[in-house]
Coordinates of C-alpha atoms in Angstrom, one line a residue:
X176 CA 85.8 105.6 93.0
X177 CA 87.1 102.3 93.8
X178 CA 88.1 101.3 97.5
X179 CA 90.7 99.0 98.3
X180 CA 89.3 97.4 101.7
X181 CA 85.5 98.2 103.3
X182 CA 85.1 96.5 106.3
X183 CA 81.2 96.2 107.9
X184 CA 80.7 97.4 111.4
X185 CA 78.3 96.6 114.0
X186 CA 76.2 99.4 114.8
X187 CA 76.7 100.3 118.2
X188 CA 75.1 103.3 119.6
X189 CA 77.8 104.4 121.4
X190 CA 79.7 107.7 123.0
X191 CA 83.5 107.5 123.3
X192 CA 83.1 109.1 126.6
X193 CA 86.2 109.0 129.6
X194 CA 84.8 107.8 132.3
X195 CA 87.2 107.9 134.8
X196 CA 87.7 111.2 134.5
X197 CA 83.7 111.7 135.8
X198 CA 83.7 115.1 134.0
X199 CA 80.7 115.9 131.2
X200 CA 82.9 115.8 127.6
X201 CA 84.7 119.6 126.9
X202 CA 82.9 121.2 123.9
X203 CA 85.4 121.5 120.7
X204 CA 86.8 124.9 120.5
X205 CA 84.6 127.1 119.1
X206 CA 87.4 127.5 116.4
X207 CA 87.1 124.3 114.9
X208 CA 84.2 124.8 113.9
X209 CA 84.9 128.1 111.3
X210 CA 86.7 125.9 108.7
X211 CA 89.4 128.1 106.3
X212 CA 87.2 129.0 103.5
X213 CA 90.1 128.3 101.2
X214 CA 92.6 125.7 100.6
X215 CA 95.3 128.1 101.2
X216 CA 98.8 127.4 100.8
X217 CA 99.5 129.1 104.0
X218 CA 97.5 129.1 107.3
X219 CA 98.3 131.5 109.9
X220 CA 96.1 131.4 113.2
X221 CA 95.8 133.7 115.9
X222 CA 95.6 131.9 119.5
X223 CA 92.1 132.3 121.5
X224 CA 90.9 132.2 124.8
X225 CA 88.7 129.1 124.8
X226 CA 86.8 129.1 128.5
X227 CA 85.3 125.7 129.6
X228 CA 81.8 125.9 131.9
X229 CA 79.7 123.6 132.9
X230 CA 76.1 123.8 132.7
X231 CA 74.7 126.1 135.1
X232 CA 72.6 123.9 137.2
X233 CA 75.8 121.7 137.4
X234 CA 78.3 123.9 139.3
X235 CA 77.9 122.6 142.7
X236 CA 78.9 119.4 141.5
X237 CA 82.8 118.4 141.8
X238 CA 84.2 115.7 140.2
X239 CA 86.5 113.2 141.3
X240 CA 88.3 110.3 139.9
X241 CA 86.8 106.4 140.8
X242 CA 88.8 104.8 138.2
X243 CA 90.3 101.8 137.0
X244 CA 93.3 102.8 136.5
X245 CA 93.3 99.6 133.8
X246 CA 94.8 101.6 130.6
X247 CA 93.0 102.6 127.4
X248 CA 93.8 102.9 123.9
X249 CA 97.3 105.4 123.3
X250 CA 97.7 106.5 119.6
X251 CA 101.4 107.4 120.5
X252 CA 104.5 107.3 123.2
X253 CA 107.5 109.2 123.3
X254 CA 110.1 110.2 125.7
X255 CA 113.1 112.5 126.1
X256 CA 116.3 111.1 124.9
X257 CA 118.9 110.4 127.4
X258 CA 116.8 111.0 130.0
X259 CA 115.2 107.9 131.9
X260 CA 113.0 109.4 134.0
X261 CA 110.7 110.9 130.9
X262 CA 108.2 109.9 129.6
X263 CA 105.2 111.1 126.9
X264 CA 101.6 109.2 126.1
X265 CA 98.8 110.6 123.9
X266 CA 95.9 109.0 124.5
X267 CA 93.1 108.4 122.1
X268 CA 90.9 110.1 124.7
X269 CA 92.1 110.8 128.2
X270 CA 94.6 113.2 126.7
X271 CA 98.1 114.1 127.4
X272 CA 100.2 112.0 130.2
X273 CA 103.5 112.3 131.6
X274 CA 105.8 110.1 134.0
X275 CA 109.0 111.8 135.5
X276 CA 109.9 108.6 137.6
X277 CA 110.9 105.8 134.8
X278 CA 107.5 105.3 133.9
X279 CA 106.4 103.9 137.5
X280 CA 103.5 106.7 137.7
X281 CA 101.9 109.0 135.0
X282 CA 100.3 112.0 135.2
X283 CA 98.0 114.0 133.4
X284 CA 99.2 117.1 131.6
X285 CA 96.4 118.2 129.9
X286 CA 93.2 118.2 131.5
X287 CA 93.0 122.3 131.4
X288 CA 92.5 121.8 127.6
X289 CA 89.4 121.7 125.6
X290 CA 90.1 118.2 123.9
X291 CA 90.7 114.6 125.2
X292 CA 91.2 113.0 121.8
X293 CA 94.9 113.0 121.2
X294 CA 96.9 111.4 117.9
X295 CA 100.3 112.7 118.3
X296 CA 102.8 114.0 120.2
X297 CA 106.5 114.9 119.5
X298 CA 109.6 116.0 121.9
X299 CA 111.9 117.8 120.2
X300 CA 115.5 116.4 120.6
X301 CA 117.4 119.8 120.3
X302 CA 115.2 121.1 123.2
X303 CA 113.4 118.5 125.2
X304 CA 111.1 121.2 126.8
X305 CA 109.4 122.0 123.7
X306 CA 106.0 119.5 122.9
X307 CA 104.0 119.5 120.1
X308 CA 100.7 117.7 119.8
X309 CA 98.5 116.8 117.3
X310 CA 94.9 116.5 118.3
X311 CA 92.4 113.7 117.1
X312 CA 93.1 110.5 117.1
X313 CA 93.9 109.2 112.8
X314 CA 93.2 105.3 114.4
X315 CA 89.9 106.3 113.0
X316 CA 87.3 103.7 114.8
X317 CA 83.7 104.3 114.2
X318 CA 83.7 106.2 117.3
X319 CA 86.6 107.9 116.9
X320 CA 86.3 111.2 118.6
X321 CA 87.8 114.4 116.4
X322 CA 90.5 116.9 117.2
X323 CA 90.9 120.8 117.1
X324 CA 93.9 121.1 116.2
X325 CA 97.8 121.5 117.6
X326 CA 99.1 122.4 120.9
X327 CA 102.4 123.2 121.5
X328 CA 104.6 123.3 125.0
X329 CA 107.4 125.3 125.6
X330 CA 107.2 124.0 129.4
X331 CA 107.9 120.3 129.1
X332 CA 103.6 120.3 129.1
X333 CA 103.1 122.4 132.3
X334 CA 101.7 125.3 129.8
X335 CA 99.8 124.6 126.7
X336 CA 99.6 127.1 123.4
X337 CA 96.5 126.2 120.8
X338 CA 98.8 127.2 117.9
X339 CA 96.6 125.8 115.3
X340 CA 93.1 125.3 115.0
X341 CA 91.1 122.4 112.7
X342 CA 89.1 120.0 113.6
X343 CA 90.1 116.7 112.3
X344 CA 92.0 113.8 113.0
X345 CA 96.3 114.4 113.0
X346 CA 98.2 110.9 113.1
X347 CA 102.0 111.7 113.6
X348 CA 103.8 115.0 114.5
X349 CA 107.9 115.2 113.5
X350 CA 110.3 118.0 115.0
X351 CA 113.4 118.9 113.2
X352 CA 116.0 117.2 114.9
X353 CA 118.4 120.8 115.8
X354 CA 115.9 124.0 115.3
X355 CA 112.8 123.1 117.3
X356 CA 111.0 126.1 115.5
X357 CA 110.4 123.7 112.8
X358 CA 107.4 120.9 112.9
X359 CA 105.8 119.0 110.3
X360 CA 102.1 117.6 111.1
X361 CA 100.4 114.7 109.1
X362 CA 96.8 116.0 109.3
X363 CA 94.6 113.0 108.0
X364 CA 91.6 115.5 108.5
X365 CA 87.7 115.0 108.8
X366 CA 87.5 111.1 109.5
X367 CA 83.3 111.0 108.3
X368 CA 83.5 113.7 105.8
X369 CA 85.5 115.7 103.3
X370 CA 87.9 119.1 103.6
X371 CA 90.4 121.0 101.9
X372 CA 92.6 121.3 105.0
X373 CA 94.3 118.1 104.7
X374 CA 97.6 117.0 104.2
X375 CA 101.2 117.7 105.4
X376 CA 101.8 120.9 107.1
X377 CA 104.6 122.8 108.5
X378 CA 105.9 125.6 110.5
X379 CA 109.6 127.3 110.3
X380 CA 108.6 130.0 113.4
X381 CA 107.7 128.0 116.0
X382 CA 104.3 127.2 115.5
X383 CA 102.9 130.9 115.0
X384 CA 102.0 129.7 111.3
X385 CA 101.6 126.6 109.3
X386 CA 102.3 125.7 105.7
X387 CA 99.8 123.4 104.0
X388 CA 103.2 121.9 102.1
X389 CA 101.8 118.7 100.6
X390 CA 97.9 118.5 99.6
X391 CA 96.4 115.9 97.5
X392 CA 92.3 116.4 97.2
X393 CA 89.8 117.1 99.9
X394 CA 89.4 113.2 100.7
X395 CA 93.0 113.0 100.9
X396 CA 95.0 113.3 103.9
X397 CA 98.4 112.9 105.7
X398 CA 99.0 109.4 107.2
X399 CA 102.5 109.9 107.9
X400 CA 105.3 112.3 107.9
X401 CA 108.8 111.8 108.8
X402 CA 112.4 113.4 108.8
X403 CA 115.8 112.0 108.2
X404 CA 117.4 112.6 111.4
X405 CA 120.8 112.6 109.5
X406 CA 119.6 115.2 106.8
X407 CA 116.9 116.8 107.5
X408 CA 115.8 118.3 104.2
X409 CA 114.6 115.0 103.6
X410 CA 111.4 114.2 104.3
X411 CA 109.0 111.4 103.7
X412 CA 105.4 111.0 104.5
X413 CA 102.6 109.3 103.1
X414 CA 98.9 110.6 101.9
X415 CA 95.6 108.4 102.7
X416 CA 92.3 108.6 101.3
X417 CA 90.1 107.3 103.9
X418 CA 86.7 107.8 105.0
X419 CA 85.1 106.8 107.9
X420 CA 81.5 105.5 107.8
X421 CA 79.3 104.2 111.3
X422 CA 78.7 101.6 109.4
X423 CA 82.1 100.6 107.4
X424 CA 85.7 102.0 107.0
X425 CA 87.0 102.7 103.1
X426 CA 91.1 102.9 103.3
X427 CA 92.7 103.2 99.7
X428 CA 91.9 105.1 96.6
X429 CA 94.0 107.3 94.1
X430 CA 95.1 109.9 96.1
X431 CA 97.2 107.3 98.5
X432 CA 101.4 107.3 98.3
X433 CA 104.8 107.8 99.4
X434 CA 106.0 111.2 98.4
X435 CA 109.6 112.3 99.3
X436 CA 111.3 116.3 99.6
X437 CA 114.6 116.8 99.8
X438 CA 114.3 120.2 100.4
X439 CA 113.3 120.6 103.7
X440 CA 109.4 120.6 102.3
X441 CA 109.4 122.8 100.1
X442 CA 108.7 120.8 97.4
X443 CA 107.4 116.7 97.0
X444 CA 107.9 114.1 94.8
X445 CA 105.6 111.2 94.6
X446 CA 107.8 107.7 94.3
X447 CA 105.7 105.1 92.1
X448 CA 107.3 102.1 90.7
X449 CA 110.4 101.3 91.7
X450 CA 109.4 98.7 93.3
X451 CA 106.2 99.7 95.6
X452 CA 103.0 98.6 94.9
X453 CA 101.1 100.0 91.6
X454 CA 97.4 100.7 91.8
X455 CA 95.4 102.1 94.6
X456 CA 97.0 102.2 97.6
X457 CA 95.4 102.7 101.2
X458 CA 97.7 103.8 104.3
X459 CA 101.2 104.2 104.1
X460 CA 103.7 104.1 107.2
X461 CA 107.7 104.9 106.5
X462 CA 110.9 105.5 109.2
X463 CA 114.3 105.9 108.3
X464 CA 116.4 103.8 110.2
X465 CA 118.5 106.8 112.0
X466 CA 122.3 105.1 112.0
X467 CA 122.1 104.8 108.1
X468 CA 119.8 107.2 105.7
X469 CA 120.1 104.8 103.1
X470 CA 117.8 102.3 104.9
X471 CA 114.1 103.6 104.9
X472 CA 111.5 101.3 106.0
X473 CA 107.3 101.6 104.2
X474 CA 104.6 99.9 104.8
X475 CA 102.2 100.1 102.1
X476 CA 98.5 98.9 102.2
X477 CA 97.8 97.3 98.3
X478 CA 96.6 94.5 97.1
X479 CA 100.4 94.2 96.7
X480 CA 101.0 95.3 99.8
X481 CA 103.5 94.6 103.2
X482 CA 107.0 95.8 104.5
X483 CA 109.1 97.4 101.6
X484 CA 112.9 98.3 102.2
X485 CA 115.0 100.8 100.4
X486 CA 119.1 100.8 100.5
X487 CA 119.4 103.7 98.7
X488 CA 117.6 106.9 100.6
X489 CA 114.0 105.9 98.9
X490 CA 115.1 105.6 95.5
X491 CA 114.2 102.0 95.1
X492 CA 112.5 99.4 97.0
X493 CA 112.3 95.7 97.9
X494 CA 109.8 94.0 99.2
X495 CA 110.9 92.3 102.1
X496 CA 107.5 90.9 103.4
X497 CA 104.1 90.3 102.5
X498 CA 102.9 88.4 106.0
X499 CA 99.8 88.8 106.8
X500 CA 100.7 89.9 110.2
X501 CA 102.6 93.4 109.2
X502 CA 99.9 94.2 106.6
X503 CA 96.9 93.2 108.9
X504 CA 94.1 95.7 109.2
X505 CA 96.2 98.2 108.0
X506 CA 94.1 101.2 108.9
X507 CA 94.0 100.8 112.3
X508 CA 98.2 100.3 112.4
X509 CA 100.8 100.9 110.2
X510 CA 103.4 102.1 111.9
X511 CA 107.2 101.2 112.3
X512 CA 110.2 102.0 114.4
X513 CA 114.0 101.4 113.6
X514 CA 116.4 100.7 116.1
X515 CA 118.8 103.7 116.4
X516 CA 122.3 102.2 115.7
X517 CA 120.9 98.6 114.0
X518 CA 119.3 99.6 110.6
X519 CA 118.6 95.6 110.0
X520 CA 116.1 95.5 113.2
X521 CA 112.6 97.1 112.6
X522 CA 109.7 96.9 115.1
X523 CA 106.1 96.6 113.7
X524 CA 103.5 97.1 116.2
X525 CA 100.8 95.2 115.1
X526 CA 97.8 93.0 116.8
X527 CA 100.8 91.6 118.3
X528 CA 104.0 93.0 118.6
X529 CA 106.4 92.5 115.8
X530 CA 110.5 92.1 115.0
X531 CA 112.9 92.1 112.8
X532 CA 116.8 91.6 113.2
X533 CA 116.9 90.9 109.7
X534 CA 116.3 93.9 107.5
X535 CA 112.0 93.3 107.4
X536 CA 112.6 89.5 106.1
X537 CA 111.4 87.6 109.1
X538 CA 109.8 88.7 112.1
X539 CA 108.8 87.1 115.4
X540 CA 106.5 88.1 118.5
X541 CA 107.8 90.1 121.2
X542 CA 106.8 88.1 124.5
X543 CA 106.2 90.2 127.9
X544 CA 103.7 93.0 126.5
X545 CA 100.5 93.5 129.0
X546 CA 98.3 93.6 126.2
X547 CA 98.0 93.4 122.5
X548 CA 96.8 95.9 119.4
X549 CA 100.3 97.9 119.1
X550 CA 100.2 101.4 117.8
X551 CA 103.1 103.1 118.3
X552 CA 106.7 101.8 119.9
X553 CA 109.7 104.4 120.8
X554 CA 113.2 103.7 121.4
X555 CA 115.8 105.5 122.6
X556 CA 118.2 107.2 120.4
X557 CA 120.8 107.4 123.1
X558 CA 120.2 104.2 125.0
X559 CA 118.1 101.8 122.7
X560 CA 117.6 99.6 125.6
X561 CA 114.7 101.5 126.7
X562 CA 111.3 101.6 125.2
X563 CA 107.7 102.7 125.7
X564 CA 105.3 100.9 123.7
X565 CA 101.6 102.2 123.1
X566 CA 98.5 99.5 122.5
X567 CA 94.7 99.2 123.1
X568 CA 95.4 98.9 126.6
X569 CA 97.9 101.6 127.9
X570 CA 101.3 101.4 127.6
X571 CA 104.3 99.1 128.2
X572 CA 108.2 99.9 129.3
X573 CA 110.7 98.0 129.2
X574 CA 114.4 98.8 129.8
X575 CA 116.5 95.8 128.6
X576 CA 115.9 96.0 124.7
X577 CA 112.4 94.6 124.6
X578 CA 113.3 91.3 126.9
X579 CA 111.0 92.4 129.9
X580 CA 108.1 94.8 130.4
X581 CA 106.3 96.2 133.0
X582 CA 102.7 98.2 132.4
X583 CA 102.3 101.1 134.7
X584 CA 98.5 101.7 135.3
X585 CA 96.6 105.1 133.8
X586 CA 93.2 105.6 134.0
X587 CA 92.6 106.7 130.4
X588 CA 89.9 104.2 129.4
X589 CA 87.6 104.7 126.3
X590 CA 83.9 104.1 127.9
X591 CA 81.1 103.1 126.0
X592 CA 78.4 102.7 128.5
X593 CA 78.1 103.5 131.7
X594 CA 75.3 102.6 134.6
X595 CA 74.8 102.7 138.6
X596 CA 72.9 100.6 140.3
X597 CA 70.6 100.8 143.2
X598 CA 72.7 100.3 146.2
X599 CA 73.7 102.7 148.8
X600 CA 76.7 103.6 148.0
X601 CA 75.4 103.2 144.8
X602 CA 78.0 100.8 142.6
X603 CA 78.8 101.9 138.7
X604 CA 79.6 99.8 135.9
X605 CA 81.2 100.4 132.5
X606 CA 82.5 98.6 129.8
X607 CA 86.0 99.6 127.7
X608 CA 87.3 99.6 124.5
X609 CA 89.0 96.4 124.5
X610 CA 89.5 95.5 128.2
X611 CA 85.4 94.9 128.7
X612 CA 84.2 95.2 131.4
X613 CA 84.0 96.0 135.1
X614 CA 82.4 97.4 138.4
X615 CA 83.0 99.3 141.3
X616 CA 81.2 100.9 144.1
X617 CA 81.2 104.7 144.0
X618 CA 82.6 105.4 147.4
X619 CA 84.8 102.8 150.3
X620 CA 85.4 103.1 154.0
X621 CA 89.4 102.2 152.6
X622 CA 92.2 105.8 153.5
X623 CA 93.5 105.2 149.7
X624 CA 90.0 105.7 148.0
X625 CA 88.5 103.2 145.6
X626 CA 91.3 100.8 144.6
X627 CA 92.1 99.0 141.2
X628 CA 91.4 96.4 142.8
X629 CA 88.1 97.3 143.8
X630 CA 86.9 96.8 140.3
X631 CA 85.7 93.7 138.9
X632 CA 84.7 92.5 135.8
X633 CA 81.1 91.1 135.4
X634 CA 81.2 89.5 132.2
X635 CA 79.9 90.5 128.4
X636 CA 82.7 92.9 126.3
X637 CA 84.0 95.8 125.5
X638 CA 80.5 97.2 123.3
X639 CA 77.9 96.1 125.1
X640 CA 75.5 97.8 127.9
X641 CA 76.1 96.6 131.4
X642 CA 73.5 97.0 134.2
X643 CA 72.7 95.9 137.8
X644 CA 69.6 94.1 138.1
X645 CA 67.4 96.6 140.3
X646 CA 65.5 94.1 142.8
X647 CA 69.0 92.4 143.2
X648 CA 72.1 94.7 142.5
X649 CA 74.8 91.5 142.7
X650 CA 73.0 90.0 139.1
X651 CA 74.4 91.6 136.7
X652 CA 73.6 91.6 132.8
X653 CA 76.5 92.5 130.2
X654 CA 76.2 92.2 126.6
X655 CA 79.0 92.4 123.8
X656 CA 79.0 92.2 119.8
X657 CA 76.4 89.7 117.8
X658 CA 73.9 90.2 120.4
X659 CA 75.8 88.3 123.3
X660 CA 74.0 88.4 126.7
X661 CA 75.9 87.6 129.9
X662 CA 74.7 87.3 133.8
X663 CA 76.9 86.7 136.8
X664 CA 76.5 86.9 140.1
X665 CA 78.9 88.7 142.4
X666 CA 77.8 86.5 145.3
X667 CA 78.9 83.4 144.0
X668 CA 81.6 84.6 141.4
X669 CA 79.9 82.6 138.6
X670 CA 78.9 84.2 135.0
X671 CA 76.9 82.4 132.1
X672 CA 75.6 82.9 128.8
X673 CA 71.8 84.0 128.9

């Protein structure tokens, strides 16, 4: 079988652990691990009691949070419509957060539940207390950290409901715009392995059972799904073959494309030719641009690939850009929003972030954003001046159309090592996906607790170990990719190579 893009990785021996959160990782539920023995068309699930304990000669510990409150990767954003104060993150592993004051504070919503690694999440615009997430996040990293399934809130995320249980990886969750009983899930699936249960699914009854409604092969999956918010019988979504090696990443292969139903799901169409790319295609992304159906938006990873543009509902397609910059490790982005009530401006979040006032011709960078590698952006349908954006390091808001932002901090950072040192109170250093790294001590004489700006970085990167050097705690080592060794001294402020 032929690949379109494998791209080496260093190997890093590694946990994707949350840190912050000072808590020993949640097993998976015990579900997830009793795969359907079938590829059935229809998957119906009774809910479970999952209990969480900790190991026995660990219950007189309690946990607290030390921080920093610095960001972390966020597979998705959302937010009520209408409502300014509301806001939705899903983290790729510090879970579910909320804000209910204009994004000035978050708050976690689902620590009582047995997974961290979150892909999607969905608010349903005919009934804004009704959440769906997808678990397991589809950016699928070498240490991406599976799912086990979807959860669904009927509280605005007070209360959580484990409707569906698989572990995998599920990239983007869609709600039918006016009978929240009905949710479509793109479940990419097993990120280092094959499975049948892959693919688009759906439920009609509120979650109580899902409908495998688009299936490929068992190295197939769903990358996106999503619904016409004028007519909602029509439905895009687009199927990836991927697998996910320690080593590399394969994206592409013949079971990748754009398929279409116009029935509500029922039944799919694949769309070849008419102007997409031919061949094997890797990870597709599509949106329809919500104040005209005619205009749908893909991005298609090819050796052809980039931004195409229908006029006519999906029927055929231009290509309207082949930069570099929207088809750029495709993989790890691929995802588009259209602004509500312009169909000619299209946001690409990207390694930076991306957009177009021009139907997908030309884009430019969108200045003001805390931090770069842009997964997900949404805008509001009812006032499209306001916008959450989700990256590698948290999230951004902005309330003037993308002119400003701000970046409210979460402590959801991805941790791959952690140490203390031999102080008293002993000090602890990490470093984080993509922000690097930093140290704090463990405990302050300070009324608010240990402060974000308590923490400091002390050189190397994001992969490498950090460590205190034990005769002298204020030395410390960090290392990072290609065998990088840093010191710096806390005393004097200075860092150099070793």
């Amino acid at each position: 079988m032929r690949s379109l893009i494998r791209l080496p990785m260093p190997s890093i021996v590694a946990a994707a652990v949350l840190f912050t959160l000072l808590a020993p990782p949640p097993p998976l539920a015990a579900a997830s691990a009793a795969k359907s023995a079938k590829a059935a068309s229809k998957v119906a699930v009774a809910p479970s009691e999952i209990k969480l304990e900790d190991p026995q000669s660990a219950k007189g510990l309690k946990y607290r949070l030390l921080g920093p409150a610095w960001g972390g990767r966020v597979s998705r954003v959302a937010g009520v419509p209408g409502d300014r104060l509301t806001y939705y993150v899903a983290s790729a592993s510090g879970g579910v957060w909320k804000s209910s004051d204009g994004g000035k504070s978050f708050f976690s919503v689902f620590d009582s539940q047995p997974i961290s690694s979150i892909g999607s999440i969905a608010v349903a615009p005919s009934d804004p207390n009704v959440l769906y997430v997808g678990s397991g996040e589809a950016n699928i990293r070498g240490n991406v950290a599976a799912g086990n399934g979807i959860y669904k809130s009927s509280d605005a995320g007070k209360t959580w409901t484990h409707v569906w249980k698989q572990e995998g990886q599920i990239g983007k969750m869609v709600i039918h715009p006016k009978n929240a009983d009905i949710a479509f899930a793109a479940v990419l699936g097993h990120a280092f392995g094959p499975n049948p249960e892959r693919g688009v699914y759906r439920t009609i009854d509120g979650g109580k059972t899902w409908q495998q409604v688009l299936k490929k092969d068992v190295d197939t999956g769903a990358s996106v799904v999503e619904i016409d918010p004028n007519h909602p019988n029509v439905v895009f979504a687009g199927l990836w073959q991927a697998r996910r090696r320690p080593w590399e990443m394969t994206s592409g292969g013949p079971g990748g494309g754009l398929y279409v139903s116009r029935d509500g799901g029922d039944t799919w169409n694949q769309i070849k030719g008419s102007g997409l790319p031919e061949g094997i295609v890797g990870k597709v992304g599509v949106a329809v641009a919500p104040s005209d159906s005619r205009r749908v938006y893909a991005i298609v990873e090819a050796a052809d690939g980039g931004l195409f543009r229908s006029d006519d509902g999906g029927e055929s397609w231009i290509k309207t850009s082949g930069s570099s910059e929207v088809r750029q490790r495709a993989w790890y982005y691929s995802t588009l929003s259209v602004h509500p009530t312009n169909p000619d401006e299209v946001w690409c979040p990207q390694v930076p972030m991306l957009k177009s006032i021009d139907g997908g011709k030309t884009f430019k960078h969108v200045d003001g954003l805390h931090h770069g590698d842009h997964h997900d952006l949404w805008i509001d349908p009812k006032d499209p001046k306001r916008m959450i954006g989700g990256n590698d390091g948290g999230v951004d808001v902005s309330l003037d159309g993308g002119e400003s932002w701000w970046w409210p901090p979460i402590p959801i950072n991805q941790h791959y090592h952690v140490s203390t040192d031999s102080r008293h109170p002993f000090w602890v250093s990490a470093s984080m996906q993509d922000i690097g790294t930093a140290q704090a001590p463990s405990n302050t004489l300070s009324s608010g607790g240990i402060r974000n700006t308590d923490w400091r970085g002390v050189g190397g990167g994001e992969a490498g170990w950090v460590v205190s050097d034990p005769n002298d705690p204020d030395i410390v080592y960090a290392g990072e990719y290609g065998g990088y060794i840093s010191r710096y001294d806390r005393k004097t402020g200075q860092s150099r190579n070793v």
